[in-house]
Short mmCIF file of C-alpha atoms in Angstrom, two decimals:
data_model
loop_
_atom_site.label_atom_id
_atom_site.label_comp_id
_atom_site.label_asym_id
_atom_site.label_seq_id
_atom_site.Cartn_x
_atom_site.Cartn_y
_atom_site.Cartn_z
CA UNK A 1 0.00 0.00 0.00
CA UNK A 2 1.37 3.34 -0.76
CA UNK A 3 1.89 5.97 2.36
CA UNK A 4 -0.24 8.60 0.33
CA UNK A 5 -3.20 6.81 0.81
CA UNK A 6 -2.78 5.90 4.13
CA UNK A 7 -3.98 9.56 5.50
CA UNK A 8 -7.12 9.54 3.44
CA UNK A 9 -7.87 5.86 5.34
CA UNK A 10 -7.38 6.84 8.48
CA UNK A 11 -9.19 10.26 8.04
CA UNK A 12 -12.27 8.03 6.54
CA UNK A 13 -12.11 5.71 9.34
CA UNK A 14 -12.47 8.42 12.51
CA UNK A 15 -15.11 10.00 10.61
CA UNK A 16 -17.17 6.39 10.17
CA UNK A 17 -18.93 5.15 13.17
CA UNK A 18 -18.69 1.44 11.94
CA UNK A 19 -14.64 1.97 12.58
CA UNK A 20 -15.03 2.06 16.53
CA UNK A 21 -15.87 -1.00 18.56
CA UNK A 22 -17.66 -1.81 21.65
CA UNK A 23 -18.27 -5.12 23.72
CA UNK A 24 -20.43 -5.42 26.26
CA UNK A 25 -19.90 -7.71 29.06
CA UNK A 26 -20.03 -11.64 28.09
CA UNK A 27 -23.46 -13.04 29.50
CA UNK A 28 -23.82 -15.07 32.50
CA UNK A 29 -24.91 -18.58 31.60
CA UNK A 30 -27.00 -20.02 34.31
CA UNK A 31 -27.38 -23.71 34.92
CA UNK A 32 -30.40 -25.62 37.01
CA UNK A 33 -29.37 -29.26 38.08
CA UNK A 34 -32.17 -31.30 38.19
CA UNK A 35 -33.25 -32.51 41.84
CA UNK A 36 -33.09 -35.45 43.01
CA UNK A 37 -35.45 -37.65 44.09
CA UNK A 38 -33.96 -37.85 47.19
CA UNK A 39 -35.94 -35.23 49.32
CA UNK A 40 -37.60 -35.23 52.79
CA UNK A 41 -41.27 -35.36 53.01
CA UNK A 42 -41.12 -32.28 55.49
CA UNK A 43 -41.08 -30.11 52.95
CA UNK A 44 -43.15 -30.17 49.72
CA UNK A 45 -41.39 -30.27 46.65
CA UNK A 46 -41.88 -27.29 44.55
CA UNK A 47 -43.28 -27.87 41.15
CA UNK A 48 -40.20 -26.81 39.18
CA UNK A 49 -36.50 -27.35 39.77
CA UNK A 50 -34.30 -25.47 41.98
CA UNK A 51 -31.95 -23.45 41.11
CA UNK A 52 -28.65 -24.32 42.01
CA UNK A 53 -25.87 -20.86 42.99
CA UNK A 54 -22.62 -20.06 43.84
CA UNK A 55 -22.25 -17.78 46.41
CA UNK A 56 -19.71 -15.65 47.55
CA UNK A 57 -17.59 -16.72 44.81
CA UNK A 58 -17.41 -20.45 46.37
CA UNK A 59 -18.24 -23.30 44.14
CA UNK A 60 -19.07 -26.36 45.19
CA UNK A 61 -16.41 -29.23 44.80
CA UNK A 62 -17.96 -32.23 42.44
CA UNK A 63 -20.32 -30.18 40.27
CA UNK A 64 -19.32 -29.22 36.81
CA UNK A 65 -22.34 -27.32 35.89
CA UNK A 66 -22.56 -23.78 35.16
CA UNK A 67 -24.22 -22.34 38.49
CA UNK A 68 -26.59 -19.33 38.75
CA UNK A 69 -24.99 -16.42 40.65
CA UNK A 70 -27.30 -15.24 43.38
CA UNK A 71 -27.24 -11.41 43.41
CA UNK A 72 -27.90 -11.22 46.82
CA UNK A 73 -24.74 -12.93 47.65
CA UNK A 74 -21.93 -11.58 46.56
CA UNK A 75 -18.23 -11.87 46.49
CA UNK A 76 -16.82 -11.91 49.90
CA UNK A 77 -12.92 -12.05 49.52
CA UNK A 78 -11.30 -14.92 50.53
CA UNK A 79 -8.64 -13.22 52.85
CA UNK A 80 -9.32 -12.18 55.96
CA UNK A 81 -6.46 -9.45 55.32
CA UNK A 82 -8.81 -7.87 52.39
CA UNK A 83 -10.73 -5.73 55.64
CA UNK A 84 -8.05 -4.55 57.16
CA UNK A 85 -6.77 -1.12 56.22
CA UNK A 86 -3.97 -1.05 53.46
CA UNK A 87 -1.27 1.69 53.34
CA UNK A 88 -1.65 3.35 50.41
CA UNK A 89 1.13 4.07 47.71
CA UNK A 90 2.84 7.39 47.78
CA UNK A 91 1.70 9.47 45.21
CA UNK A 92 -1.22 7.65 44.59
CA UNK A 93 -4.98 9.56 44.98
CA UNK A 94 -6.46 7.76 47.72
CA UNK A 95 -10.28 7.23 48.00
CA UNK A 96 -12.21 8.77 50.64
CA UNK A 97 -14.07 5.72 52.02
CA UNK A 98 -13.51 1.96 51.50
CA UNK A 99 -15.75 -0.13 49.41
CA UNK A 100 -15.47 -2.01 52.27
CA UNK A 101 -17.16 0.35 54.68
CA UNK A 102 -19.25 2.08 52.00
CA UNK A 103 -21.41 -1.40 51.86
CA UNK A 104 -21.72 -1.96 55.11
CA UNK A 105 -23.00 1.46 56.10
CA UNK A 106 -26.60 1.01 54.82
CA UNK A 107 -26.32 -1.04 58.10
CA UNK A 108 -24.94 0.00 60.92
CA UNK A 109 -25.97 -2.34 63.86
CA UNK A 110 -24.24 -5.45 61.64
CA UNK A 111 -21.59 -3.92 62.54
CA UNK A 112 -20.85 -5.33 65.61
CA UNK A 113 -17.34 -5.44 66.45
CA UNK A 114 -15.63 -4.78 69.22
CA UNK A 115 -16.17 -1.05 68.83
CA UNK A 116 -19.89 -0.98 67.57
CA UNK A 117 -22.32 -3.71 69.87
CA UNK A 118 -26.20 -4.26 68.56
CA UNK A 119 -28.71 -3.47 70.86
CA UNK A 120 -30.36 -6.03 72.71
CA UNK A 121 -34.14 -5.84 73.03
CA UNK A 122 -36.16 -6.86 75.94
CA UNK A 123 -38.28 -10.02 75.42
CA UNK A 124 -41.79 -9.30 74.78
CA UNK A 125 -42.78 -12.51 72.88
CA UNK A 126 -46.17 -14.55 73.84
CA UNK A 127 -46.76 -17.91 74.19
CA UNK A 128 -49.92 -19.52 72.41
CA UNK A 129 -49.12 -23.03 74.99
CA UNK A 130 -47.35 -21.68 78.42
CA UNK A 131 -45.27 -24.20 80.08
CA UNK A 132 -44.09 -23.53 83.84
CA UNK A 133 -40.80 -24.74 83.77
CA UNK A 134 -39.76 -24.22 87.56
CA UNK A 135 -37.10 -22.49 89.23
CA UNK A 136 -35.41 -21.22 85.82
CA UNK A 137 -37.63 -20.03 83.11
CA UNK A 138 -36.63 -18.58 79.72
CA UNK A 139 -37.56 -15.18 81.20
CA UNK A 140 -34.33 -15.18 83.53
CA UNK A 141 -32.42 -15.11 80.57
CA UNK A 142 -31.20 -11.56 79.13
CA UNK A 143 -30.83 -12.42 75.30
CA UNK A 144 -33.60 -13.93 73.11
CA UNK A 145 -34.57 -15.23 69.40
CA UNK A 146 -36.03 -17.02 66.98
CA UNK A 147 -36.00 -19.35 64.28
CA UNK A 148 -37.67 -19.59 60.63
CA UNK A 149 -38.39 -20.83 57.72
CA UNK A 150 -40.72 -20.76 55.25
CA UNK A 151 -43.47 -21.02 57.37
CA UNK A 152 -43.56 -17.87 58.86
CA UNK A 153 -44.23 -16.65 55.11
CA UNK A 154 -43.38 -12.83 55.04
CA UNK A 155 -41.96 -11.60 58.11
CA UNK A 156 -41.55 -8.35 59.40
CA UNK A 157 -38.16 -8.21 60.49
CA UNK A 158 -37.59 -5.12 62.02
CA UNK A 159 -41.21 -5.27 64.42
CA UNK A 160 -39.69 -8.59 65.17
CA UNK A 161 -36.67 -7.42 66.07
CA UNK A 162 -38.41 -5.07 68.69
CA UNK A 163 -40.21 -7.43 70.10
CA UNK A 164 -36.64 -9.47 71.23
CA UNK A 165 -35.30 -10.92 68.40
CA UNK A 166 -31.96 -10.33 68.67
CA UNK A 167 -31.08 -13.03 66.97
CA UNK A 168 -32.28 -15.70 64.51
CA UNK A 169 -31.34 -19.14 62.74
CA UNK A 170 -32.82 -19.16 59.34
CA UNK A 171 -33.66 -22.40 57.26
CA UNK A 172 -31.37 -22.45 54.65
CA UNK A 173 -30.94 -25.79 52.96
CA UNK A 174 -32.51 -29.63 53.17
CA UNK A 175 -30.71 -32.66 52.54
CA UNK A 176 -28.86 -32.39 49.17
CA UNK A 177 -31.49 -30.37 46.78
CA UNK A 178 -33.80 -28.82 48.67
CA UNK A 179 -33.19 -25.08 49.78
CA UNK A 180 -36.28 -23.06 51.45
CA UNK A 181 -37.56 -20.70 49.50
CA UNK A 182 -38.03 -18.20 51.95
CA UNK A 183 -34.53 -18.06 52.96
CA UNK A 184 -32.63 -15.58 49.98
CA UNK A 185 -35.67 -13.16 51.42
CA UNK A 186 -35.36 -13.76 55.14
CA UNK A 187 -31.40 -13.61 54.76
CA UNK A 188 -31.49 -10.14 53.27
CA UNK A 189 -33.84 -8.49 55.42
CA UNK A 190 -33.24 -9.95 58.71
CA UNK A 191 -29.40 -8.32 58.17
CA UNK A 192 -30.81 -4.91 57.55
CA UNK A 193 -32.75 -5.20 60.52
CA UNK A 194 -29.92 -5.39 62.71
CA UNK A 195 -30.28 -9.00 63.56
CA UNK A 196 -27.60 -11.30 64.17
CA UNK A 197 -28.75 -14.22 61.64
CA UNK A 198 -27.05 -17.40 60.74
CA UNK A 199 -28.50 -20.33 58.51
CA UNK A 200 -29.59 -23.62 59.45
CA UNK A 201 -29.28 -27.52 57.57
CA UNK A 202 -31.91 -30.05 57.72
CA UNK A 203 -30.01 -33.14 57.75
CA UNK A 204 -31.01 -36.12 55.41
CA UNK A 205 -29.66 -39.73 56.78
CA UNK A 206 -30.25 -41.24 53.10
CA UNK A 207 -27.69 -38.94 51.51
CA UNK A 208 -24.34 -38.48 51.66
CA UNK A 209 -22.99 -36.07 54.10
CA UNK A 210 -20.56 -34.82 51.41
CA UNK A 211 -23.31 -33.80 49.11
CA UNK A 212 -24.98 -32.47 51.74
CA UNK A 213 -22.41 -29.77 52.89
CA UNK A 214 -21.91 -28.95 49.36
CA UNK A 215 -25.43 -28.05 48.81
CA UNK A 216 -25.37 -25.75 51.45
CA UNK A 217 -21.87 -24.16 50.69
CA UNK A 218 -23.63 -23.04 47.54
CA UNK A 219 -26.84 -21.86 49.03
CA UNK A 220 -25.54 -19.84 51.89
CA UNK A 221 -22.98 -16.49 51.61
CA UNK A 222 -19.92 -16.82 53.63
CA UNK A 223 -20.84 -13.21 56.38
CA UNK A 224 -18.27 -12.74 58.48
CA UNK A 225 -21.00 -11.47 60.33
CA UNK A 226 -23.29 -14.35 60.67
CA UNK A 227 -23.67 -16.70 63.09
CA UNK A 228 -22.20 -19.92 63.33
CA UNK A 229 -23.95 -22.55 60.96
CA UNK A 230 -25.84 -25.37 62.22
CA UNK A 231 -26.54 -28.79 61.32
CA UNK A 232 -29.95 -29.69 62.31
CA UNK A 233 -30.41 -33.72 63.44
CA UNK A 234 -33.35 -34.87 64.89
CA UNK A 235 -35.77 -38.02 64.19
CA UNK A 236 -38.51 -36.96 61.62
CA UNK A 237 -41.51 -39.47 60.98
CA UNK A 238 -42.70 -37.64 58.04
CA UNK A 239 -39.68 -38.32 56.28
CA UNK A 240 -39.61 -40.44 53.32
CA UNK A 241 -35.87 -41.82 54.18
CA UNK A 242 -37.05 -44.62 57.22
CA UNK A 243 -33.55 -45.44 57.62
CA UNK A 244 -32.11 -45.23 61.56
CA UNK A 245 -27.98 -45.65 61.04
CA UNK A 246 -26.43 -47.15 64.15
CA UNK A 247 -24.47 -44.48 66.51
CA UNK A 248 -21.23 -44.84 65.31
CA UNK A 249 -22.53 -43.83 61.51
CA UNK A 250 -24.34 -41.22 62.89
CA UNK A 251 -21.93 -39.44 64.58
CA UNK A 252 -19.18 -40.12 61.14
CA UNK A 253 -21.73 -38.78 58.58
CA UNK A 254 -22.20 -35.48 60.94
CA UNK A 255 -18.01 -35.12 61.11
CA UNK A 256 -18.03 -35.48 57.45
CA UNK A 257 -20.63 -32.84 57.27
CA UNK A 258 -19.48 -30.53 60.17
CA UNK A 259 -15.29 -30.52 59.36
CA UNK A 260 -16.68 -29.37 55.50
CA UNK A 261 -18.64 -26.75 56.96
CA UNK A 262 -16.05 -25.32 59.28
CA UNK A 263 -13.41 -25.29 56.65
CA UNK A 264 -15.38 -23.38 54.29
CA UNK A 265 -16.53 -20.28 56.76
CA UNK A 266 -13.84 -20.52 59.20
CA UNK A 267 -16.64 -21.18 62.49
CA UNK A 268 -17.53 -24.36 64.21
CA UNK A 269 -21.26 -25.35 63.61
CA UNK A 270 -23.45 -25.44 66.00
CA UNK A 271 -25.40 -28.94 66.61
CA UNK A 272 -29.30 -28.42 67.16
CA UNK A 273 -31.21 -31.44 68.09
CA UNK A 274 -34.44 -32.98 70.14
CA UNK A 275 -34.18 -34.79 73.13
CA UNK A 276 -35.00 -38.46 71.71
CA UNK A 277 -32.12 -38.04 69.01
CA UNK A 278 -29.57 -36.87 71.88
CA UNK A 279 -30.24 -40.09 73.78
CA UNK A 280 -29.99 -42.42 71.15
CA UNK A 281 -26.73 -41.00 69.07
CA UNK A 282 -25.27 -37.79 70.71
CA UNK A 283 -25.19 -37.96 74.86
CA UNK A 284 -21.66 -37.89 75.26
CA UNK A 285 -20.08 -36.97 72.22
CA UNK A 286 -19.09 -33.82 70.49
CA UNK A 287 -17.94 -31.77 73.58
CA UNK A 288 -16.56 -29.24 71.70
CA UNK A 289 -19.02 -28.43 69.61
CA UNK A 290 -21.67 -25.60 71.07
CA UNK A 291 -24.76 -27.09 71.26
CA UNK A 292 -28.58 -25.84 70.52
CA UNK A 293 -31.07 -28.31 72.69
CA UNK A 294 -34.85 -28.56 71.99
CA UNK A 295 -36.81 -28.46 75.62
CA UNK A 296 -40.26 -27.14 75.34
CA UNK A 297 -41.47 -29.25 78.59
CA UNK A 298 -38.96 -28.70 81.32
CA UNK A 299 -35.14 -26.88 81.53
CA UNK A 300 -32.22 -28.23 79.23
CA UNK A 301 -30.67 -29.44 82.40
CA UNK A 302 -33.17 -31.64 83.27
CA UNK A 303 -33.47 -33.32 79.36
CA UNK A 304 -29.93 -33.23 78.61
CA UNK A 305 -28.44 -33.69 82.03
CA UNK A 306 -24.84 -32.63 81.72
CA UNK A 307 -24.53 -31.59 78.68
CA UNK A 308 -23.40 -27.62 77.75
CA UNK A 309 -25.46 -25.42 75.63
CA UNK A 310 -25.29 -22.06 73.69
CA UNK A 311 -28.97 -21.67 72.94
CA UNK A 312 -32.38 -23.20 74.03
CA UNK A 313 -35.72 -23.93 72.16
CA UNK A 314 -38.08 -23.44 74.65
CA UNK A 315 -41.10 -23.38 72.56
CA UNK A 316 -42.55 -23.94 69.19
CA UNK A 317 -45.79 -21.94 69.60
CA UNK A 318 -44.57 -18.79 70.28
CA UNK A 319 -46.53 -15.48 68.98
CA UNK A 320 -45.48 -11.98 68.35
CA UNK A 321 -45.88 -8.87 66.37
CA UNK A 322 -44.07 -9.35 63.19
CA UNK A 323 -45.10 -12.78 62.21
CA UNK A 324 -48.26 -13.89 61.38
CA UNK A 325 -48.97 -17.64 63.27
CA UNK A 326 -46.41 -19.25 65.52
CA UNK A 327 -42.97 -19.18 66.05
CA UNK A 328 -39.96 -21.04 67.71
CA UNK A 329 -38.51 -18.76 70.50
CA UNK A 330 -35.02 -19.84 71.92
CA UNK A 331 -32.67 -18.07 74.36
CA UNK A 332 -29.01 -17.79 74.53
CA UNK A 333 -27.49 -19.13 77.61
CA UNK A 334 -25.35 -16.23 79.71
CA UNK A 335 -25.78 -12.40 80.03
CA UNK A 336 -25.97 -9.58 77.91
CA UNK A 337 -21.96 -9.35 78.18
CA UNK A 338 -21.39 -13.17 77.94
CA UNK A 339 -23.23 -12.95 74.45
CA UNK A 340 -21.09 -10.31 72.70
CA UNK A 341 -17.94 -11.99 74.08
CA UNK A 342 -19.72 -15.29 72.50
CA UNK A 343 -20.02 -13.36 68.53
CA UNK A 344 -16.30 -12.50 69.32
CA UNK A 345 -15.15 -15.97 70.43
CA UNK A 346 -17.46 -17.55 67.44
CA UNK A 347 -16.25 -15.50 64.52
CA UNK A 348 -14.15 -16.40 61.59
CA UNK A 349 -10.74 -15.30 62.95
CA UNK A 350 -11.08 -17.38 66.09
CA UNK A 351 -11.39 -21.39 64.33
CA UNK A 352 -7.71 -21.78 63.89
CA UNK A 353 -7.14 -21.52 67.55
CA UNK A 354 -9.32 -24.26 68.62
#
């Protein structure tokens, strides 16, 4: 090509719209794995399948389909290190707030360090079936909560935080392919009501443990805010997996599921259970896990003689403003100071020093 025609193409070109280029960003392909047949009959199967997500940027080991990215999740970096303050470059035009901090300031009472504590509400729940449970009653403790799912349909969160809801355990996942479909909603808005929250498992004895914890990896965001996760074991006669495993099975599938979970968020789950289940499989063992006892008749001490506890069901027929029908009410065992130390003992930056 000669260089006098060169000028004449490139003054052709700028002047041509059809010479510049744009690309817009590459669409997200979005998979749905078919579920399995394996579910409980607790829940009812919805009539479609469910969506499958990565969350917080965590995929779940085993799966080689495309997953849909919830948007409510998020990337949460994998590094501690990426909230702590960075010294800047010289020279370099630093910005005046942290993306950090700028996301977290649309709620203030999450953040709950050792600087910043939540306010704890005064208990002012009902009780549709009162139970007189002696000597110590759930009302001589200083920090109660709940727990949902999606039976409690639309909640208002921050009326139920008022009426002593300081915290809450949200059903998250079920067996291997069920999640609740309640809990994306009640995850969201139970944070921006200032409410510690952490998400609960359903566990299935006819699936592995393995698929298990990697159903709920993908379903539930890794918040160094929330609250410990916990595995949920308990008999369940409306089940459609009959199957009672011997002890020693029992307690290996819950390891399996339990080590998975606390490498993945960096807390040790809590174990919530029912007092037939405890004296079959569970009297005895896991003493260093933090455990969450059902007792709706008479005081954890008496049911589970012995045996330490972080929180207490005390009823599954509780009522309050907020929530339309009933509601589980629990309490957290020590004082209003013995609870803050426990979210700062619990968190992510404390598991490698148990």
């Amino acid at each position: 090509m000669r260089s006098s025609v060169v000028p004449a193409l490139l003054l052709a070109c700028l002047t041509l719209s059809g010479c510049t280029s744009s690309s817009g960003p590459e669409s997200i392909m979005t998979g749905v794995s078919s579920p399995s047949r394996e579910v409980t009959s607790s829940v009812t199967p919805t009539s479609g399948p469910i969506p499958s997500a990565t969350v917080g940027g965590a995929q779940a080991s085993g799966s080689n389909e495309h997953q849909e990215l919830l948007a409510w999740g998020g990337p949460v970096p994998e590094e501690p290190q990426a909230f702590s303050v960075v010294a800047p470059n010289v020279g370099m035009p630093v910005p005046d707030q942290r993306p950090v901090t700028m996301a977290m300031a649309a709620s203030p009472a999450i953040m709950a360090g050792p600087q910043v504590r939540s306010r704890i509400y005064s208990r002012q729940f009902r009780d549709a079936k009162p139970i007189n449970f002696g000597k110590v009653t759930p009302n001589h403790y200083a920090v109660h909560g709940v727990d949902v799912s999606r039976w409690q349909a639309n909640i208002d969160w921050q009326k139920l935080r008022t009426q002593g809801a300081n915290f809450a355990y949200i059903k998250a996942t079920d067996g291997g392919d069920h999640l609740d479909p309640m809990f994306k909603t009640n995850w969201r808005l139970a944070k921006e009501a200032g409410i510690r929250r952490g998400a609960y498992h359903f566990f299935y004895w006819c699936r592995p443990a393995s698929h298990q914890a990697e159903w709920f990896i993908r379903n539930v965001p890794r918040d160094p805010d929330a609250l410990p996760p916990v595995i949920d074991v308990e008999y369940n006669g409306e089940s459609s997996c009959k199957m009672r495993l011997p002890r020693a099975k029992v307690l290996e599938k819950m390891q399996v599921f339990m080590d998975m979970l606390e490498r993945h968020y960096g807390q040790r789950p809590v174990i919530y259970t029912a007092p037939d289940f405890y004296k079959d499989h569970l009297s005895g063992e896991f003493l260093n896990y933090p455990f969450w006892l059902r007792a709706v008749a008479q005081h954890p001490s008496k049911v589970y003689p012995g045996r330490k506890w972080v929180f207490w069901q005390y009823s599954g027929s509780g009522l309050s403003q907020g929530v339309s029908g009933k509601i589980d009410l629990n309490v957290f065992n020590g004082s209003i100071e013995d609870w803050h130390r426990w979210l700062a003992k619990s968190g992510p930056a404390r598991t490698a020093s148990r």
